[in-house]
Amino acid sequence: MQILDKPWQNWINENVARGCAYEAMLADMLKAGIAKDVAVFNLNNRSNATSVEGQGVSNQQTGPYEQEASYLFQHDNTIVTQDGQQIQVAMRVTAPDVVLLDKFMTHAECDAFCELSKSTLTKSTVVDDATGAHVGHEHRTSMGTYFTLGQNDLVKKIEARIAEITGTPVPNGEGIQILNYASGGEYRPHFDYFPDNTGGRVHTAKSGQRIITVIMYLNDVKAGGATVLPEINLSVYPKKGSALYFSYFNSKGQVDPSTLHGGSPVVDGEKWIATKWIRERTYM
Ligand code: PD2
Ligand code: ZN
């Protein structure tokens, strides 16, 4: 696919930084004679984190987090992905960068993820601060399993959808993780980015920091189980097929502490989610 020249790339980045709507930018590009597939490709594959590409990650906070443009374009209410999914933008917060997406997945896709995962669930872990090892913890009481990148057609489809809407390459994503919380199950508030300590650096050494999380809700929960962001007093209730996106890393290498978040206890029924974490660079 044709990559547009530097002036066009600068034009895209400047307009994104100004908060321009995706559709308005696309219309201007088409008016200027750029083919639609080239315009869409260049809009979706811009990188607002290129300046950190290839450098060692630094989590040393040198001041308050400086909010930059969202990876997820402001669309006019609906995002239609290449595979025809009509995603509805239900809610957006700009700082921190948080977007709630309705109809991100079909109910059939949600059911298939749960069905494919049931037989391989094991107790979820957290990263040990001192060693980087994955260890069980009372703060995370779910069962989980991972798919490898592109493991099957469903995984490939959802990975492509996430890559498309975030403008990040599929190989920068960690494998999709499926989590199942029984009644009482929770994930206490935490950051998805790695801390600047020995354990954290074990994980950032090769692929850099985590930059984006997408939590996909695979079922409706009778009571409880909201994902909460306590720093901004936000509670997102699980709704089958919807997805919560948030990002927390900027081109200066800062991480955003206001993305502290947790999964509150399930009160009645069970909760199924799929989580995608995206890295600065190819995940290995
Ligand atoms: O289950 C959730 O709502 C939740 C909350 C916080 C999941 C995650 N974090 C995660 O998978 O990182
Ligand atoms: Zn999390």
PDB file of C-alpha atoms and ligand atoms in Angstrom:
ATOM      1  CA  MET A   1       0.000   0.000   0.000  1.00  0.00           C
ATOM      2  CA  GLN A   2       1.236   3.495  -0.860  1.00  0.00           C
ATOM      3  CA  ILE A   3       2.605   5.482   2.087  1.00  0.00           C
ATOM      4  CA  LEU A   4       1.835   9.168   1.587  1.00  0.00           C
ATOM      5  CA  ASP A   5       4.675  11.715   1.495  1.00  0.00           C
ATOM      6  CA  LYS A   6       5.945  13.605   4.556  1.00  0.00           C
ATOM      7  CA  PRO A   7       3.736  16.712   4.118  1.00  0.00           C
ATOM      8  CA  TRP A   8       0.640  14.496   4.096  1.00  0.00           C
ATOM      9  CA  GLN A   9       1.881  12.517   7.098  1.00  0.00           C
ATOM     10  CA  ASN A  10       2.475  15.802   8.939  1.00  0.00           C
ATOM     11  CA  TRP A  11      -0.987  17.004   7.898  1.00  0.00           C
ATOM     12  CA  ILE A  12      -2.556  13.832   9.325  1.00  0.00           C
ATOM     13  CA  ASN A  13      -0.606  14.047  12.593  1.00  0.00           C
ATOM     14  CA  GLU A  14      -1.350  17.741  13.066  1.00  0.00           C
ATOM     15  CA  ASN A  15      -5.061  17.241  12.445  1.00  0.00           C
ATOM     16  CA  VAL A  16      -5.199  14.247  14.770  1.00  0.00           C
ATOM     17  CA  ALA A  17      -3.480  16.349  17.450  1.00  0.00           C
ATOM     18  CA  ARG A  18      -6.120  19.077  16.919  1.00  0.00           C
ATOM     19  CA  GLY A  19      -8.834  16.476  17.524  1.00  0.00           C
ATOM     20  CA  CYS A  20     -10.156  16.441  13.928  1.00  0.00           C
ATOM     21  CA  ALA A  21     -12.817  13.844  13.161  1.00  0.00           C
ATOM     22  CA  TYR A  22     -11.774  10.874  11.066  1.00  0.00           C
ATOM     23  CA  GLU A  23     -14.523  11.382   8.502  1.00  0.00           C
ATOM     24  CA  ALA A  24     -13.616  15.056   7.991  1.00  0.00           C
ATOM     25  CA  MET A  25      -9.976  14.163   7.350  1.00  0.00           C
ATOM     26  CA  LEU A  26     -10.932  11.361   5.006  1.00  0.00           C
ATOM     27  CA  ALA A  27     -13.228  13.694   3.052  1.00  0.00           C
ATOM     28  CA  ASP A  28     -10.421  16.290   2.658  1.00  0.00           C
ATOM     29  CA  MET A  29      -8.013  13.617   1.452  1.00  0.00           C
ATOM     30  CA  LEU A  30     -10.490  12.266  -1.106  1.00  0.00           C
ATOM     31  CA  LYS A  31     -11.156  15.836  -2.293  1.00  0.00           C
ATOM     32  CA  ALA A  32      -7.402  16.248  -2.805  1.00  0.00           C
ATOM     33  CA  GLY A  33      -7.487  13.251  -5.168  1.00  0.00           C
ATOM     34  CA  ILE A  34      -6.090  10.536  -2.876  1.00  0.00           C
ATOM     35  CA  ALA A  35      -7.620   7.093  -3.540  1.00  0.00           C
ATOM     36  CA  LYS A  36      -9.915   5.925  -0.719  1.00  0.00           C
ATOM     37  CA  ASP A  37      -7.926   2.772   0.144  1.00  0.00           C
ATOM     38  CA  VAL A  38      -4.678   4.794   0.303  1.00  0.00           C
ATOM     39  CA  ALA A  39      -6.307   7.495   2.469  1.00  0.00           C
ATOM     40  CA  VAL A  40      -7.822   4.940   4.868  1.00  0.00           C
ATOM     41  CA  PHE A  41      -4.542   3.020   5.094  1.00  0.00           C
ATOM     42  CA  ASN A  42      -2.530   6.155   5.875  1.00  0.00           C
ATOM     43  CA  LEU A  43      -5.071   7.406   8.413  1.00  0.00           C
ATOM     44  CA  ASN A  44      -5.157   4.057  10.180  1.00  0.00           C
ATOM     45  CA  ASN A  45      -1.436   3.435  10.118  1.00  0.00           C
ATOM     46  CA  ARG A  46      -0.175   6.741  11.337  1.00  0.00           C
ATOM     47  CA  SER A  47       1.998   6.356  14.402  1.00  0.00           C
ATOM     48  CA  ASN A  48       1.907   8.829  17.255  1.00  0.00           C
ATOM     49  CA  ALA A  49       4.529   6.832  19.099  1.00  0.00           C
ATOM     50  CA  THR A  50       7.200   6.618  16.396  1.00  0.00           C
ATOM     51  CA  SER A  51       9.692   8.676  18.336  1.00  0.00           C
ATOM     52  CA  VAL A  52      10.047   5.925  20.914  1.00  0.00           C
ATOM     53  CA  GLU A  53      10.261   3.112  18.358  1.00  0.00           C
ATOM     54  CA  GLY A  54      13.491   1.174  18.751  1.00  0.00           C
ATOM     55  CA  GLN A  55      14.596   2.923  21.915  1.00  0.00           C
ATOM     56  CA  GLY A  56      14.782   1.347  25.316  1.00  0.00           C
ATOM     57  CA  VAL A  57      11.707   2.167  27.318  1.00  0.00           C
ATOM     58  CA  SER A  58      11.978   4.630  30.144  1.00  0.00           C
ATOM     59  CA  ASN A  59       9.279   4.639  32.771  1.00  0.00           C
ATOM     60  CA  GLN A  60      10.987   7.405  34.709  1.00  0.00           C
ATOM     61  CA  GLN A  61       8.235   9.971  35.061  1.00  0.00           C
ATOM     62  CA  THR A  62       9.762  13.390  34.480  1.00  0.00           C
ATOM     63  CA  GLY A  63       6.577  15.343  35.244  1.00  0.00           C
ATOM     64  CA  PRO A  64       2.832  15.026  34.874  1.00  0.00           C
ATOM     65  CA  TYR A  65       1.661  12.807  32.022  1.00  0.00           C
ATOM     66  CA  GLU A  66       1.305  14.808  28.816  1.00  0.00           C
ATOM     67  CA  GLN A  67      -1.805  13.687  26.982  1.00  0.00           C
ATOM     68  CA  GLU A  68      -1.365  13.164  23.252  1.00  0.00           C
ATOM     69  CA  ALA A  69      -3.812  12.307  20.467  1.00  0.00           C
ATOM     70  CA  SER A  70      -5.765   9.089  20.893  1.00  0.00           C
ATOM     71  CA  TYR A  71      -4.756   6.076  18.842  1.00  0.00           C
ATOM     72  CA  LEU A  72      -8.441   5.662  18.213  1.00  0.00           C
ATOM     73  CA  PHE A  73      -9.747   8.269  15.798  1.00  0.00           C
ATOM     74  CA  GLN A  74     -12.819  10.297  16.638  1.00  0.00           C
ATOM     75  CA  HIS A  75     -15.315   8.811  14.200  1.00  0.00           C
ATOM     76  CA  ASP A  76     -18.802  10.107  13.634  1.00  0.00           C
ATOM     77  CA  ASN A  77     -20.613   7.772  16.068  1.00  0.00           C
ATOM     78  CA  THR A  78     -19.911   4.610  14.073  1.00  0.00           C
ATOM     79  CA  ILE A  79     -16.721   2.865  12.951  1.00  0.00           C
ATOM     80  CA  VAL A  80     -17.219   0.422  10.100  1.00  0.00           C
ATOM     81  CA  THR A  81     -14.256  -1.948   9.992  1.00  0.00           C
ATOM     82  CA  GLN A  82     -12.890  -3.655   6.874  1.00  0.00           C
ATOM     83  CA  ASP A  83     -14.699  -6.873   7.890  1.00  0.00           C
ATOM     84  CA  GLY A  84     -18.014  -5.012   8.014  1.00  0.00           C
ATOM     85  CA  GLN A  85     -18.470  -4.747  11.806  1.00  0.00           C
ATOM     86  CA  GLN A  86     -20.460  -1.589  12.637  1.00  0.00           C
ATOM     87  CA  ILE A  87     -18.953  -0.486  15.939  1.00  0.00           C
ATOM     88  CA  GLN A  88     -20.725   2.278  17.861  1.00  0.00           C
ATOM     89  CA  VAL A  89     -18.687   4.810  19.814  1.00  0.00           C
ATOM     90  CA  ALA A  90     -20.701   4.922  23.051  1.00  0.00           C
ATOM     91  CA  MET A  91     -18.507   7.109  25.265  1.00  0.00           C
ATOM     92  CA  ARG A  92     -15.178   8.893  25.079  1.00  0.00           C
ATOM     93  CA  VAL A  93     -12.940  10.526  27.681  1.00  0.00           C
ATOM     94  CA  THR A  94      -9.945  12.465  26.352  1.00  0.00           C
ATOM     95  CA  ALA A  95      -7.718  12.510  29.422  1.00  0.00           C
ATOM     96  CA  PRO A  96      -7.074   9.714  30.142  1.00  0.00           C
ATOM     97  CA  ASP A  97      -7.672   8.352  26.651  1.00  0.00           C
ATOM     98  CA  VAL A  98     -10.670   6.038  27.191  1.00  0.00           C
ATOM     99  CA  VAL A  99     -13.288   4.946  24.651  1.00  0.00           C
ATOM    100  CA  LEU A 100     -16.265   2.623  25.120  1.00  0.00           C
ATOM    101  CA  LEU A 101     -17.224   0.753  21.955  1.00  0.00           C
ATOM    102  CA  ASP A 102     -20.603  -0.883  21.546  1.00  0.00           C
ATOM    103  CA  LYS A 103     -21.100  -3.824  19.148  1.00  0.00           C
ATOM    104  CA  PHE A 104     -17.347  -4.319  18.879  1.00  0.00           C
ATOM    105  CA  MET A 105     -17.974  -8.069  18.505  1.00  0.00           C
ATOM    106  CA  THR A 106     -20.984 -10.131  17.483  1.00  0.00           C
ATOM    107  CA  HIS A 107     -22.646 -12.358  20.080  1.00  0.00           C
ATOM    108  CA  ALA A 108     -21.555 -15.387  18.038  1.00  0.00           C
ATOM    109  CA  GLU A 109     -17.913 -14.240  18.270  1.00  0.00           C
ATOM    110  CA  CYS A 110     -18.275 -13.765  22.049  1.00  0.00           C
ATOM    111  CA  ASP A 111     -19.794 -17.245  22.487  1.00  0.00           C
ATOM    112  CA  ALA A 112     -17.076 -18.827  20.348  1.00  0.00           C
ATOM    113  CA  PHE A 113     -14.306 -17.268  22.495  1.00  0.00           C
ATOM    114  CA  CYS A 114     -15.891 -18.646  25.702  1.00  0.00           C
ATOM    115  CA  GLU A 115     -16.452 -22.078  24.189  1.00  0.00           C
ATOM    116  CA  LEU A 116     -12.876 -22.324  22.839  1.00  0.00           C
ATOM    117  CA  SER A 117     -11.413 -21.355  26.232  1.00  0.00           C
ATOM    118  CA  LYS A 118     -13.418 -23.449  28.691  1.00  0.00           C
ATOM    119  CA  SER A 119     -11.151 -26.474  28.698  1.00  0.00           C
ATOM    120  CA  THR A 120      -7.825 -24.614  29.155  1.00  0.00           C
ATOM    121  CA  LEU A 121      -8.568 -22.179  31.990  1.00  0.00           C
ATOM    122  CA  THR A 122      -6.005 -21.949  34.797  1.00  0.00           C
ATOM    123  CA  LYS A 123      -5.636 -19.585  37.752  1.00  0.00           C
ATOM    124  CA  SER A 124      -4.706 -16.019  36.656  1.00  0.00           C
ATOM    125  CA  THR A 125      -1.392 -14.508  37.725  1.00  0.00           C
ATOM    126  CA  VAL A 126       0.257 -11.108  38.231  1.00  0.00           C
ATOM    127  CA  VAL A 127       3.858 -10.031  37.558  1.00  0.00           C
ATOM    128  CA  ASP A 128       6.164 -10.257  40.568  1.00  0.00           C
ATOM    129  CA  ASP A 129       7.878  -6.876  41.201  1.00  0.00           C
ATOM    130  CA  ALA A 130      11.212  -8.419  42.156  1.00  0.00           C
ATOM    131  CA  THR A 131      11.598 -11.168  39.561  1.00  0.00           C
ATOM    132  CA  GLY A 132       9.091 -10.553  36.769  1.00  0.00           C
ATOM    133  CA  ALA A 133       7.753 -14.090  37.296  1.00  0.00           C
ATOM    134  CA  HIS A 134       4.014 -14.758  36.889  1.00  0.00           C
ATOM    135  CA  VAL A 135       2.630 -15.530  40.343  1.00  0.00           C
ATOM    136  CA  GLY A 136      -0.821 -16.106  41.830  1.00  0.00           C
ATOM    137  CA  HIS A 137      -2.198 -13.222  43.918  1.00  0.00           C
ATOM    138  CA  GLU A 138      -5.271 -12.676  46.097  1.00  0.00           C
ATOM    139  CA  HIS A 139      -5.931  -9.407  44.236  1.00  0.00           C
ATOM    140  CA  ARG A 140      -6.670 -11.315  41.012  1.00  0.00           C
ATOM    141  CA  THR A 141      -9.150 -14.126  41.467  1.00  0.00           C
ATOM    142  CA  SER A 142     -10.062 -15.076  37.904  1.00  0.00           C
ATOM    143  CA  MET A 143      -9.308 -18.085  35.743  1.00  0.00           C
ATOM    144  CA  GLY A 144      -7.693 -17.431  32.387  1.00  0.00           C
ATOM    145  CA  THR A 145      -6.126 -18.694  29.198  1.00  0.00           C
ATOM    146  CA  TYR A 146      -4.209 -17.206  26.248  1.00  0.00           C
ATOM    147  CA  PHE A 147      -4.440 -17.569  22.500  1.00  0.00           C
ATOM    148  CA  THR A 148      -1.253 -17.187  20.507  1.00  0.00           C
ATOM    149  CA  LEU A 149      -1.217 -14.515  17.790  1.00  0.00           C
ATOM    150  CA  GLY A 150      -3.315 -15.692  14.839  1.00  0.00           C
ATOM    151  CA  GLN A 151      -4.064 -19.031  16.525  1.00  0.00           C
ATOM    152  CA  ASN A 152      -7.343 -19.527  14.667  1.00  0.00           C
ATOM    153  CA  ASP A 153      -9.646 -17.649  12.263  1.00  0.00           C
ATOM    154  CA  LEU A 154     -11.650 -15.997  15.057  1.00  0.00           C
ATOM    155  CA  VAL A 155      -8.487 -14.744  16.795  1.00  0.00           C
ATOM    156  CA  LYS A 156      -7.110 -13.474  13.449  1.00  0.00           C
ATOM    157  CA  LYS A 157     -10.341 -11.607  12.748  1.00  0.00           C
ATOM    158  CA  ILE A 158     -10.495  -9.874  16.130  1.00  0.00           C
ATOM    159  CA  GLU A 159      -6.775  -9.059  16.088  1.00  0.00           C
ATOM    160  CA  ALA A 160      -7.197  -7.438  12.664  1.00  0.00           C
ATOM    161  CA  ARG A 161     -10.189  -5.447  13.970  1.00  0.00           C
ATOM    162  CA  ILE A 162      -8.210  -4.157  16.970  1.00  0.00           C
ATOM    163  CA  ALA A 163      -5.184  -3.318  14.792  1.00  0.00           C
ATOM    164  CA  GLU A 164      -7.403  -1.453  12.356  1.00  0.00           C
ATOM    165  CA  ILE A 165      -9.171   0.756  14.885  1.00  0.00           C
ATOM    166  CA  THR A 166      -6.028   1.515  16.934  1.00  0.00           C
ATOM    167  CA  GLY A 167      -3.723   1.954  13.934  1.00  0.00           C
ATOM    168  CA  THR A 168      -1.188  -0.415  15.505  1.00  0.00           C
ATOM    169  CA  PRO A 169       0.417  -3.444  13.789  1.00  0.00           C
ATOM    170  CA  VAL A 170      -1.019  -6.884  14.695  1.00  0.00           C
ATOM    171  CA  PRO A 171       2.439  -8.194  15.756  1.00  0.00           C
ATOM    172  CA  ASN A 172       2.659  -5.487  18.457  1.00  0.00           C
ATOM    173  CA  GLY A 173      -0.201  -7.187  20.311  1.00  0.00           C
ATOM    174  CA  GLU A 174       0.234  -9.782  23.029  1.00  0.00           C
ATOM    175  CA  GLY A 175      -1.920 -12.869  22.513  1.00  0.00           C
ATOM    176  CA  ILE A 176      -5.590 -12.395  23.394  1.00  0.00           C
ATOM    177  CA  GLN A 177      -6.236 -13.394  26.991  1.00  0.00           C
ATOM    178  CA  ILE A 178      -9.597 -14.830  28.067  1.00  0.00           C
ATOM    179  CA  LEU A 179     -10.666 -14.334  31.674  1.00  0.00           C
ATOM    180  CA  ASN A 180     -13.504 -15.967  33.548  1.00  0.00           C
ATOM    181  CA  TYR A 181     -14.608 -14.590  36.927  1.00  0.00           C
ATOM    182  CA  ALA A 182     -16.929 -16.661  39.110  1.00  0.00           C
ATOM    183  CA  SER A 183     -19.234 -14.974  41.622  1.00  0.00           C
ATOM    184  CA  GLY A 184     -16.975 -12.982  44.016  1.00  0.00           C
ATOM    185  CA  GLY A 185     -14.130 -12.917  41.463  1.00  0.00           C
ATOM    186  CA  GLU A 186     -12.316  -9.600  40.999  1.00  0.00           C
ATOM    187  CA  TYR A 187      -9.167  -7.894  39.765  1.00  0.00           C
ATOM    188  CA  ARG A 188      -8.208  -5.140  42.221  1.00  0.00           C
ATOM    189  CA  PRO A 189      -7.089  -1.761  40.796  1.00  0.00           C
ATOM    190  CA  HIS A 190      -3.731  -1.890  39.006  1.00  0.00           C
ATOM    191  CA  PHE A 191      -1.907  -0.472  35.988  1.00  0.00           C
ATOM    192  CA  ASP A 192      -1.566  -2.503  32.826  1.00  0.00           C
ATOM    193  CA  TYR A 193       1.781  -0.860  32.025  1.00  0.00           C
ATOM    194  CA  PHE A 194       4.838  -2.351  33.686  1.00  0.00           C
ATOM    195  CA  PRO A 195       6.413  -0.586  36.666  1.00  0.00           C
ATOM    196  CA  ASP A 196       9.953   0.733  36.489  1.00  0.00           C
ATOM    197  CA  ASN A 197      11.411  -1.983  38.710  1.00  0.00           C
ATOM    198  CA  THR A 198      13.395  -5.188  38.229  1.00  0.00           C
ATOM    199  CA  GLY A 199      10.324  -7.316  37.543  1.00  0.00           C
ATOM    200  CA  GLY A 200       8.825  -4.759  35.153  1.00  0.00           C
ATOM    201  CA  ARG A 201      12.033  -4.372  33.167  1.00  0.00           C
ATOM    202  CA  VAL A 202      12.142  -8.136  32.526  1.00  0.00           C
ATOM    203  CA  HIS A 203       8.928  -7.584  30.538  1.00  0.00           C
ATOM    204  CA  THR A 204       9.768  -4.321  28.755  1.00  0.00           C
ATOM    205  CA  ALA A 205      13.280  -5.322  27.647  1.00  0.00           C
ATOM    206  CA  LYS A 206      12.344  -6.712  24.236  1.00  0.00           C
ATOM    207  CA  SER A 207       9.017  -5.308  23.113  1.00  0.00           C
ATOM    208  CA  GLY A 208       8.863  -2.090  25.106  1.00  0.00           C
ATOM    209  CA  GLN A 209       6.070  -0.881  27.314  1.00  0.00           C
ATOM    210  CA  ARG A 210       2.394  -1.789  27.071  1.00  0.00           C
ATOM    211  CA  ILE A 211       0.648   1.188  25.486  1.00  0.00           C
ATOM    212  CA  ILE A 212      -3.008   0.184  24.948  1.00  0.00           C
ATOM    213  CA  THR A 213      -5.549  -2.148  26.587  1.00  0.00           C
ATOM    214  CA  VAL A 214      -8.750  -3.382  24.954  1.00  0.00           C
ATOM    215  CA  ILE A 215     -11.126  -5.233  27.288  1.00  0.00           C
ATOM    216  CA  MET A 216     -13.861  -7.065  25.363  1.00  0.00           C
ATOM    217  CA  TYR A 217     -16.967  -8.141  27.275  1.00  0.00           C
ATOM    218  CA  LEU A 218     -18.049 -11.636  26.264  1.00  0.00           C
ATOM    219  CA  ASN A 219     -21.231 -11.944  28.339  1.00  0.00           C
ATOM    220  CA  ASP A 220     -23.821  -9.969  30.271  1.00  0.00           C
ATOM    221  CA  VAL A 221     -23.253 -10.150  34.025  1.00  0.00           C
ATOM    222  CA  LYS A 222     -26.326 -10.335  36.280  1.00  0.00           C
ATOM    223  CA  ALA A 223     -24.815  -8.089  38.990  1.00  0.00           C
ATOM    224  CA  GLY A 224     -21.386  -6.581  39.668  1.00  0.00           C
ATOM    225  CA  GLY A 225     -18.231  -7.052  37.596  1.00  0.00           C
ATOM    226  CA  ALA A 226     -17.906  -3.458  36.364  1.00  0.00           C
ATOM    227  CA  THR A 227     -14.509  -2.299  35.135  1.00  0.00           C
ATOM    228  CA  VAL A 228     -13.700   0.778  37.203  1.00  0.00           C
ATOM    229  CA  LEU A 229     -11.264   3.666  36.693  1.00  0.00           C
ATOM    230  CA  PRO A 230     -11.273   5.177  40.208  1.00  0.00           C
ATOM    231  CA  GLU A 231      -9.122   8.212  39.289  1.00  0.00           C
ATOM    232  CA  ILE A 232     -11.890   9.446  36.995  1.00  0.00           C
ATOM    233  CA  ASN A 233     -14.820   7.889  38.887  1.00  0.00           C
ATOM    234  CA  LEU A 234     -15.817   5.773  35.882  1.00  0.00           C
ATOM    235  CA  SER A 235     -17.618   2.406  36.026  1.00  0.00           C
ATOM    236  CA  VAL A 236     -18.187   0.420  32.847  1.00  0.00           C
ATOM    237  CA  TYR A 237     -20.712  -2.386  33.182  1.00  0.00           C
ATOM    238  CA  PRO A 238     -20.099  -5.543  31.164  1.00  0.00           C
ATOM    239  CA  LYS A 239     -22.301  -5.764  28.081  1.00  0.00           C
ATOM    240  CA  LYS A 240     -21.908  -8.694  25.734  1.00  0.00           C
ATOM    241  CA  GLY A 241     -20.099  -7.561  22.549  1.00  0.00           C
ATOM    242  CA  SER A 242     -18.901  -4.168  23.828  1.00  0.00           C
ATOM    243  CA  ALA A 243     -15.257  -3.239  24.378  1.00  0.00           C
ATOM    244  CA  LEU A 244     -13.393  -0.749  26.546  1.00  0.00           C
ATOM    245  CA  TYR A 245     -10.265   0.813  25.001  1.00  0.00           C
ATOM    246  CA  PHE A 246      -7.731   2.896  26.903  1.00  0.00           C
ATOM    247  CA  SER A 247      -4.144   4.037  26.270  1.00  0.00           C
ATOM    248  CA  TYR A 248      -1.481   5.150  28.697  1.00  0.00           C
ATOM    249  CA  PHE A 249       1.873   5.796  26.997  1.00  0.00           C
ATOM    250  CA  ASN A 250       3.090   8.875  25.127  1.00  0.00           C
ATOM    251  CA  SER A 251       5.924   9.724  22.737  1.00  0.00           C
ATOM    252  CA  LYS A 252       8.018  11.022  25.677  1.00  0.00           C
ATOM    253  CA  GLY A 253       7.961   7.566  27.254  1.00  0.00           C
ATOM    254  CA  GLN A 254       5.656   8.661  30.081  1.00  0.00           C
ATOM    255  CA  VAL A 255       2.903   6.391  31.401  1.00  0.00           C
ATOM    256  CA  ASP A 256      -0.497   7.674  32.542  1.00  0.00           C
ATOM    257  CA  PRO A 257      -1.309   6.908  36.199  1.00  0.00           C
ATOM    258  CA  SER A 258      -4.915   8.046  35.748  1.00  0.00           C
ATOM    259  CA  THR A 259      -5.556   4.743  33.899  1.00  0.00           C
ATOM    260  CA  LEU A 260      -5.529   2.916  37.229  1.00  0.00           C
ATOM    261  CA  HIS A 261      -8.352   0.395  36.781  1.00  0.00           C
ATOM    262  CA  GLY A 262      -9.821  -2.741  38.235  1.00  0.00           C
ATOM    263  CA  GLY A 263     -12.507  -5.355  37.766  1.00  0.00           C
ATOM    264  CA  SER A 264     -14.963  -5.062  40.665  1.00  0.00           C
ATOM    265  CA  PRO A 265     -16.296  -8.236  42.267  1.00  0.00           C
ATOM    266  CA  VAL A 266     -18.933 -10.212  40.405  1.00  0.00           C
ATOM    267  CA  VAL A 267     -22.005 -10.277  42.654  1.00  0.00           C
ATOM    268  CA  ASP A 268     -24.289 -12.616  40.732  1.00  0.00           C
ATOM    269  CA  GLY A 269     -23.575 -14.829  37.736  1.00  0.00           C
ATOM    270  CA  GLU A 270     -20.158 -15.056  36.058  1.00  0.00           C
ATOM    271  CA  LYS A 271     -18.112 -12.710  33.906  1.00  0.00           C
ATOM    272  CA  TRP A 272     -16.175 -13.493  30.722  1.00  0.00           C
ATOM    273  CA  ILE A 273     -13.827 -11.013  29.063  1.00  0.00           C
ATOM    274  CA  ALA A 274     -11.087 -11.045  26.437  1.00  0.00           C
ATOM    275  CA  THR A 275      -8.150  -8.690  26.986  1.00  0.00           C
ATOM    276  CA  LYS A 276      -5.687  -7.433  24.366  1.00  0.00           C
ATOM    277  CA  TRP A 277      -2.535  -5.594  25.480  1.00  0.00           C
ATOM    278  CA  ILE A 278      -0.570  -3.767  22.818  1.00  0.00           C
ATOM    279  CA  ARG A 279       3.166  -3.028  23.020  1.00  0.00           C
ATOM    280  CA  GLU A 280       5.408  -0.305  21.624  1.00  0.00           C
ATOM    281  CA  ARG A 281       7.120  -2.774  19.301  1.00  0.00           C
ATOM    282  CA  THR A 282       6.699  -6.275  17.904  1.00  0.00           C
ATOM    283  CA  TYR A 283       5.819  -8.591  20.773  1.00  0.00           C
ATOM    284  CA  MET A 284       8.307 -11.395  21.311  1.00  0.00           C
TER     285      MET A 284
HETATM  286  O1  PD2 B   1     -12.148  -7.704  34.209  1.00  0.00           O
HETATM  287  C1  PD2 B   1     -11.955  -6.501  34.155  1.00  0.00           C
HETATM  288  O2  PD2 B   1     -12.882  -5.703  34.106  1.00  0.00           O
HETATM  289  C2  PD2 B   1     -10.552  -6.033  34.152  1.00  0.00           C
HETATM  290  C3  PD2 B   1     -10.236  -4.982  34.952  1.00  0.00           C
HETATM  291  C4  PD2 B   1      -8.933  -4.564  34.967  1.00  0.00           C
HETATM  292  C5  PD2 B   1      -9.588  -6.613  33.383  1.00  0.00           C
HETATM  293  C6  PD2 B   1      -8.303  -6.106  33.423  1.00  0.00           C
HETATM  294  N1  PD2 B   1      -7.982  -5.099  34.205  1.00  0.00           N
HETATM  295  C7  PD2 B   1      -7.211  -6.645  32.609  1.00  0.00           C
HETATM  296  O3  PD2 B   1      -7.431  -7.686  31.950  1.00  0.00           O
HETATM  297  O4  PD2 B   1      -6.137  -6.020  32.572  1.00  0.00           O
HETATM  298 ZN    ZN B   2      -5.935  -4.357  33.761  1.00  0.00          ZN
END
